[in-house]
mmCIF file with all atom_site columns, C-alpha atoms in Angstrom:
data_model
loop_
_atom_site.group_PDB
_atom_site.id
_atom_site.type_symbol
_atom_site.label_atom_id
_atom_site.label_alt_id
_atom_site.label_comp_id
_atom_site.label_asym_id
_atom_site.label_entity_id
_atom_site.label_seq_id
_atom_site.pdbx_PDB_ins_code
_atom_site.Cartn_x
_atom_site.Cartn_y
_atom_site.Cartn_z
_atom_site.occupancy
_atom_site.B_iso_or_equiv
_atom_site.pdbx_formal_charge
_atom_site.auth_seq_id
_atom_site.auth_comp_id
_atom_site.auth_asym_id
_atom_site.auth_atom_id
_atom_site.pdbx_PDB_model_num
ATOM 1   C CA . UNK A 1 1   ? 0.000  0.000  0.000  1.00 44.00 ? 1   UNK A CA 1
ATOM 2   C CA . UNK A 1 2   ? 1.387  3.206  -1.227 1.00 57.00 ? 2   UNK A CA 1
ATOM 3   C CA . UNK A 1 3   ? 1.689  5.615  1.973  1.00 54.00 ? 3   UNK A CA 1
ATOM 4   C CA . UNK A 1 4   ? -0.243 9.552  1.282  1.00 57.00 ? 4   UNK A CA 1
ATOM 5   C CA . UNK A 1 5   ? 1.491  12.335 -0.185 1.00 74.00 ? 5   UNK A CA 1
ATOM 6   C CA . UNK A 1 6   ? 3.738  13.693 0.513  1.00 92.00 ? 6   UNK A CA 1
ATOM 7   C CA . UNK A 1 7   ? 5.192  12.011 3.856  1.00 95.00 ? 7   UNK A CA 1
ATOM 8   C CA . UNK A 1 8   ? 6.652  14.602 6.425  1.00 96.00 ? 8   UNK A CA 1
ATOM 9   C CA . UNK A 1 9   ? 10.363 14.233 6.816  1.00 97.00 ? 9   UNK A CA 1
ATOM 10  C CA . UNK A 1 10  ? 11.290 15.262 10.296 1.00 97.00 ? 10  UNK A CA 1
ATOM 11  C CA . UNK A 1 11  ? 15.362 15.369 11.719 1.00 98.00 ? 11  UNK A CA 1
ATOM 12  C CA . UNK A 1 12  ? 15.756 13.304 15.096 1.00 98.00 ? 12  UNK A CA 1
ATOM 13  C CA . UNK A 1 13  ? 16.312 15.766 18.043 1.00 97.00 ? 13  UNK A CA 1
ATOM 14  C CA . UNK A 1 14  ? 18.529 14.762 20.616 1.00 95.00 ? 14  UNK A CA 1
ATOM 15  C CA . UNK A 1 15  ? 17.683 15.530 24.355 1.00 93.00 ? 15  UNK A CA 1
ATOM 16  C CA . UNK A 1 16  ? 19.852 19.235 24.159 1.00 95.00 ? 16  UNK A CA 1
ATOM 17  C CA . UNK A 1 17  ? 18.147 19.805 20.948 1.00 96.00 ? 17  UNK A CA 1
ATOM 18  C CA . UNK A 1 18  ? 20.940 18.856 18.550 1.00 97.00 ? 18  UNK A CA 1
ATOM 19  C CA . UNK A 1 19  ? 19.385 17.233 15.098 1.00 98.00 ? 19  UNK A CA 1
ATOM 20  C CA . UNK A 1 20  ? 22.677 15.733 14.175 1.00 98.00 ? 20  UNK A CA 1
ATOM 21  C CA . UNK A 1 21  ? 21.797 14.721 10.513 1.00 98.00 ? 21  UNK A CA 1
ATOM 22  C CA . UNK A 1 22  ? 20.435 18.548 10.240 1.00 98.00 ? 22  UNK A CA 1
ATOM 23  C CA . UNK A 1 23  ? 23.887 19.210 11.630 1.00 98.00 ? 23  UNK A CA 1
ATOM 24  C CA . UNK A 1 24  ? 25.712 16.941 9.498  1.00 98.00 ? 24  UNK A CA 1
ATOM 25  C CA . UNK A 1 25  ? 24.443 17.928 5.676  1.00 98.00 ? 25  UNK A CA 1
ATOM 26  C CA . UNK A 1 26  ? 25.265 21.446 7.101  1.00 97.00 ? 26  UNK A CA 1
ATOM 27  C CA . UNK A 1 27  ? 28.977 20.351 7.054  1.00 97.00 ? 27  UNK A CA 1
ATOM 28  C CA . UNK A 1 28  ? 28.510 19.098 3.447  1.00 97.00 ? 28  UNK A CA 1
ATOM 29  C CA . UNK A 1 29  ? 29.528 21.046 0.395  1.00 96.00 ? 29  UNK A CA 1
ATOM 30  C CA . UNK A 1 30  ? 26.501 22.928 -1.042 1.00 97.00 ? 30  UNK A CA 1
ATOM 31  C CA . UNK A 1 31  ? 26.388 20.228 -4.155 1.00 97.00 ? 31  UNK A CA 1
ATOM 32  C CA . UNK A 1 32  ? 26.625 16.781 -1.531 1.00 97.00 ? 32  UNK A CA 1
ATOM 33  C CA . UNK A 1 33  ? 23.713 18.481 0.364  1.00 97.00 ? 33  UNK A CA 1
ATOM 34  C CA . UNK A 1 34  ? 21.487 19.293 -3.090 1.00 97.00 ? 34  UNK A CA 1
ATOM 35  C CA . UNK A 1 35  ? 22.121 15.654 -4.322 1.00 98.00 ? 35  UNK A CA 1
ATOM 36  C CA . UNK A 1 36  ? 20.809 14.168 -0.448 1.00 98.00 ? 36  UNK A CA 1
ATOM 37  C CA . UNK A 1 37  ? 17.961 16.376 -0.337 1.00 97.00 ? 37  UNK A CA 1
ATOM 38  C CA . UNK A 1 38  ? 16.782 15.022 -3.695 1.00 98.00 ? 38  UNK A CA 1
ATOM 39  C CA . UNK A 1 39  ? 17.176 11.961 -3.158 1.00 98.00 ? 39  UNK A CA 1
ATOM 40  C CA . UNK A 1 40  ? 14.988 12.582 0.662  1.00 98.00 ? 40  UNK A CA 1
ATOM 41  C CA . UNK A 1 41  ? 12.683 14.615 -1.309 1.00 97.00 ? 41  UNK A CA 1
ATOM 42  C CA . UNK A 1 42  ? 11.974 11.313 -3.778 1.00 97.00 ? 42  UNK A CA 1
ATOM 43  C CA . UNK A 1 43  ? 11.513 9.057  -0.910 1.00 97.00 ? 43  UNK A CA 1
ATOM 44  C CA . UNK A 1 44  ? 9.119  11.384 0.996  1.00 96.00 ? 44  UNK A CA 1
ATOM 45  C CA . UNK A 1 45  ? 6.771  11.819 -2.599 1.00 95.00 ? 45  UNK A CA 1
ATOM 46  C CA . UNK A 1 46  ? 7.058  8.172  -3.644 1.00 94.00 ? 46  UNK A CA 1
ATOM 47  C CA . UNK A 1 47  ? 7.352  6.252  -0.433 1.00 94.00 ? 47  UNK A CA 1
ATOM 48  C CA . UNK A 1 48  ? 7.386  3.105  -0.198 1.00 94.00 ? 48  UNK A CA 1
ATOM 49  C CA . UNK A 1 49  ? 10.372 3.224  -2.465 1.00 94.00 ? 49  UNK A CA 1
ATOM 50  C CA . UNK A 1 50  ? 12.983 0.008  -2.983 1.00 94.00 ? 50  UNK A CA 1
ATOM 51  C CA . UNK A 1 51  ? 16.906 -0.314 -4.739 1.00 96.00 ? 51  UNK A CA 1
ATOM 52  C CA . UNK A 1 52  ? 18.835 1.409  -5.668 1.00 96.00 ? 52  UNK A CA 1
ATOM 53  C CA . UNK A 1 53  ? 17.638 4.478  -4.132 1.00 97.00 ? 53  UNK A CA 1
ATOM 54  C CA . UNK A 1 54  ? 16.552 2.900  -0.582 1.00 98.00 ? 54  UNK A CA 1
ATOM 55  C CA . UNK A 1 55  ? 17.342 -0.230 1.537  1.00 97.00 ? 55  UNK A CA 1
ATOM 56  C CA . UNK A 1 56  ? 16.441 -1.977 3.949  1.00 97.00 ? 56  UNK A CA 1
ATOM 57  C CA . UNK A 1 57  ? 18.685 -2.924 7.001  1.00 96.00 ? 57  UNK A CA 1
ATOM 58  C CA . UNK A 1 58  ? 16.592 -4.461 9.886  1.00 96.00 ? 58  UNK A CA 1
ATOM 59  C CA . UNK A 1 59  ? 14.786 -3.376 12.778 1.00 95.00 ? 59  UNK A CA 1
ATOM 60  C CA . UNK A 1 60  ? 12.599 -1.231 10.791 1.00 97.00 ? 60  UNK A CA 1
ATOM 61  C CA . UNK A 1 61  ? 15.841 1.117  9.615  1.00 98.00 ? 61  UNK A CA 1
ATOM 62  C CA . UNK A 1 62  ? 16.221 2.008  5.746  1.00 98.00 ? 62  UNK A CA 1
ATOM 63  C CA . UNK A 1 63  ? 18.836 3.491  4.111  1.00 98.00 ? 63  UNK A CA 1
ATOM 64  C CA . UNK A 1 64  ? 18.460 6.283  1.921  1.00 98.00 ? 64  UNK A CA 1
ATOM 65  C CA . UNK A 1 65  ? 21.731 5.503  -1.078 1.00 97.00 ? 65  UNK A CA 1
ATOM 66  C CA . UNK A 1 66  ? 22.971 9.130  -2.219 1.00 98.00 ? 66  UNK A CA 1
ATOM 67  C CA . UNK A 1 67  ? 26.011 8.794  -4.499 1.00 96.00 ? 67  UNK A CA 1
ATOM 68  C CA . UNK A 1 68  ? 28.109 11.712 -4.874 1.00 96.00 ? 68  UNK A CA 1
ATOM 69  C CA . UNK A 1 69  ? 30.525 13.184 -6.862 1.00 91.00 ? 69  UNK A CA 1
ATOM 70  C CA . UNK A 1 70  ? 33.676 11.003 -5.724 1.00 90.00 ? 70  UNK A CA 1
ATOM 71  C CA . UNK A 1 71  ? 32.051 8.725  -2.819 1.00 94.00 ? 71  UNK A CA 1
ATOM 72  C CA . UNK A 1 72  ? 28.567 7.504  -1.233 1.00 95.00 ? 72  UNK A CA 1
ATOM 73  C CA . UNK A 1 73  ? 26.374 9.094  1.169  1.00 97.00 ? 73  UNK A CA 1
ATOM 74  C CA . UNK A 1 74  ? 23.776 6.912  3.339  1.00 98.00 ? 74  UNK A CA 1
ATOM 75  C CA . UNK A 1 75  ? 20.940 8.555  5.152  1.00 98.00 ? 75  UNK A CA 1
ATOM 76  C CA . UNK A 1 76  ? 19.666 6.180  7.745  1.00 98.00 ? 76  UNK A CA 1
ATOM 77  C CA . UNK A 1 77  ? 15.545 6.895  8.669  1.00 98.00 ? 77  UNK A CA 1
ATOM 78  C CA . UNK A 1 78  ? 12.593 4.786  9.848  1.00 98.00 ? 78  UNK A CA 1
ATOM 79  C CA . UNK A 1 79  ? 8.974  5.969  8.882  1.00 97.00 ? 79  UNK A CA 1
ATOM 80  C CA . UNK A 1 80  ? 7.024  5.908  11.786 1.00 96.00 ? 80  UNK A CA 1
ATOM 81  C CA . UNK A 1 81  ? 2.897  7.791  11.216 1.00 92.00 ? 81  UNK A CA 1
ATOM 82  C CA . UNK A 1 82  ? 3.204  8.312  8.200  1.00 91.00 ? 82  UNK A CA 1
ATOM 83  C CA . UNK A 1 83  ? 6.823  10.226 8.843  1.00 96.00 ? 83  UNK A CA 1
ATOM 84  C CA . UNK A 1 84  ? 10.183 9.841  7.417  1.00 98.00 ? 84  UNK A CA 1
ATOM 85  C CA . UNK A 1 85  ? 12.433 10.534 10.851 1.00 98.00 ? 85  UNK A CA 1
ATOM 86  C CA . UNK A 1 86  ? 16.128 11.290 9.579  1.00 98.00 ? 86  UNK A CA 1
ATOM 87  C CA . UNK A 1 87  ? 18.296 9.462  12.336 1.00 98.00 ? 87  UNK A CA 1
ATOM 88  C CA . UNK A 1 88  ? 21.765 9.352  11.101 1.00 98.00 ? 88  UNK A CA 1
ATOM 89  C CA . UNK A 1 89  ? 23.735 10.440 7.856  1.00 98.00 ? 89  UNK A CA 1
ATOM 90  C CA . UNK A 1 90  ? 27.384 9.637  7.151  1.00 98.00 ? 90  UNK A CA 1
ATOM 91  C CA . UNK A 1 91  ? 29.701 8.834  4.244  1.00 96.00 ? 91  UNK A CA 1
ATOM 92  C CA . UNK A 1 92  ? 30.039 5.557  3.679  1.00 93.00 ? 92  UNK A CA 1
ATOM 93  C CA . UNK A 1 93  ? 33.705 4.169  3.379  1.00 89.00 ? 93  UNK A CA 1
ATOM 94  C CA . UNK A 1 94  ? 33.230 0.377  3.209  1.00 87.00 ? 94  UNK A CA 1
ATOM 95  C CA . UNK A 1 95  ? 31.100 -1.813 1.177  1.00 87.00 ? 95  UNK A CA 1
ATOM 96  C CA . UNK A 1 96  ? 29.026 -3.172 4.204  1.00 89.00 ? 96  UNK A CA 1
ATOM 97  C CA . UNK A 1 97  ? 27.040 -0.275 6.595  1.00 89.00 ? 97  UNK A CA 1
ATOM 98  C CA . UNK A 1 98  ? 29.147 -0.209 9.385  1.00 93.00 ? 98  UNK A CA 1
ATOM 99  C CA . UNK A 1 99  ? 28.276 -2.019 12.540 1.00 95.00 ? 99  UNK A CA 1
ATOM 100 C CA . UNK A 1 100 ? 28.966 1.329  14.859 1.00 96.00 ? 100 UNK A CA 1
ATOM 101 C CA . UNK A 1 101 ? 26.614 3.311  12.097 1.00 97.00 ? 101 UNK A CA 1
ATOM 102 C CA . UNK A 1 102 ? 23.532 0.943  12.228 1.00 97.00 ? 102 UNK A CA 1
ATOM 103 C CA . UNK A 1 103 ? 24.187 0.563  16.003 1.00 97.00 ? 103 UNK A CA 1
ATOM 104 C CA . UNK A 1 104 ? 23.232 4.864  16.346 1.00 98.00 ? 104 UNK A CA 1
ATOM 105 C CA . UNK A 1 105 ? 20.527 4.718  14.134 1.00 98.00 ? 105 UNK A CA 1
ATOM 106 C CA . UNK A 1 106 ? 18.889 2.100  16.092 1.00 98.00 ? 106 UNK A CA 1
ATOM 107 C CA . UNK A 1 107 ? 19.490 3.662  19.324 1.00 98.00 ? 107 UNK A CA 1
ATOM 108 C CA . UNK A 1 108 ? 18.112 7.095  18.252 1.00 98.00 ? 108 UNK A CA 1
ATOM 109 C CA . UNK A 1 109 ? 15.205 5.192  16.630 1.00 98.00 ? 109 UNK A CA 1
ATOM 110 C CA . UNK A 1 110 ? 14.269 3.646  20.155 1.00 97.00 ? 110 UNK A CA 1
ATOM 111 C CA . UNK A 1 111 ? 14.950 7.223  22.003 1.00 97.00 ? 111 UNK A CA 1
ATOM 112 C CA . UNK A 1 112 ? 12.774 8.584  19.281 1.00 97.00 ? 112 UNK A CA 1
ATOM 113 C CA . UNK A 1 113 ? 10.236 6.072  19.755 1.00 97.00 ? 113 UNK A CA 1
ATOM 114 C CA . UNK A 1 114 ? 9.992  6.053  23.703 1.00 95.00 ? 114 UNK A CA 1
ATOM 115 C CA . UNK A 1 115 ? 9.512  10.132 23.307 1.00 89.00 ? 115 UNK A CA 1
ATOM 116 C CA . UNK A 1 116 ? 6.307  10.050 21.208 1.00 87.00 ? 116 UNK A CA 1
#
């Protein structure tokens, strides 16, 4: 079932008010940051949405697959109501999403989840 349009896209907000994925495509050059939001933006219209754009990595966390200029952004989310909730965004290095990467995402999801 396709979800409504658009989905909201909301950044996770840590407990001081940091939104660290907010935070981190701030640090990205003005191009990386265009070619993520795009790729957001085409997840949030035409949600549910599967390879090569998005994956899925367990426990309810997806992976949106941004490639760059000279490398590969992931932006790690869950959609919970009808919500896309950024959770964690890095550039990826290996060819398997590192352990330590999935392990954040999963532990802002739960944070995330126990605060609604």
């Amino acid at each position: 079932m396709r979800a409504g349009r658009p989905l909201n896209v909301v950044f996770y907000q840590t407990d001081s008010g940091n939104e660290p994925v907010r935070d981190w495509l701030r640090a990205l050059s003005k191009e990386d940051c265009k070619t993520i939001g795009a790729d957001i933006l085409t997840v949030q219209y035409a949600w549910p949405v599967g390879k090569p754009l998005v994956d899925h990595l367990g426990d309810g966390i997806w992976e949106v697959r941004s490639r760059l200029d000279n490398r590969i952004a992931r932006t790690l989310f869950v959609v919970v109501d009808q919500e896309i909730v950024l959770l964690h965004g890095f550039i990826k290095k290996a060819q398997k999403t590192p352990a330590d990467e999935l392990a954040l995402a999963s532990k802002r999801k739960n944070l995330y989840l126990q605060n609604l």
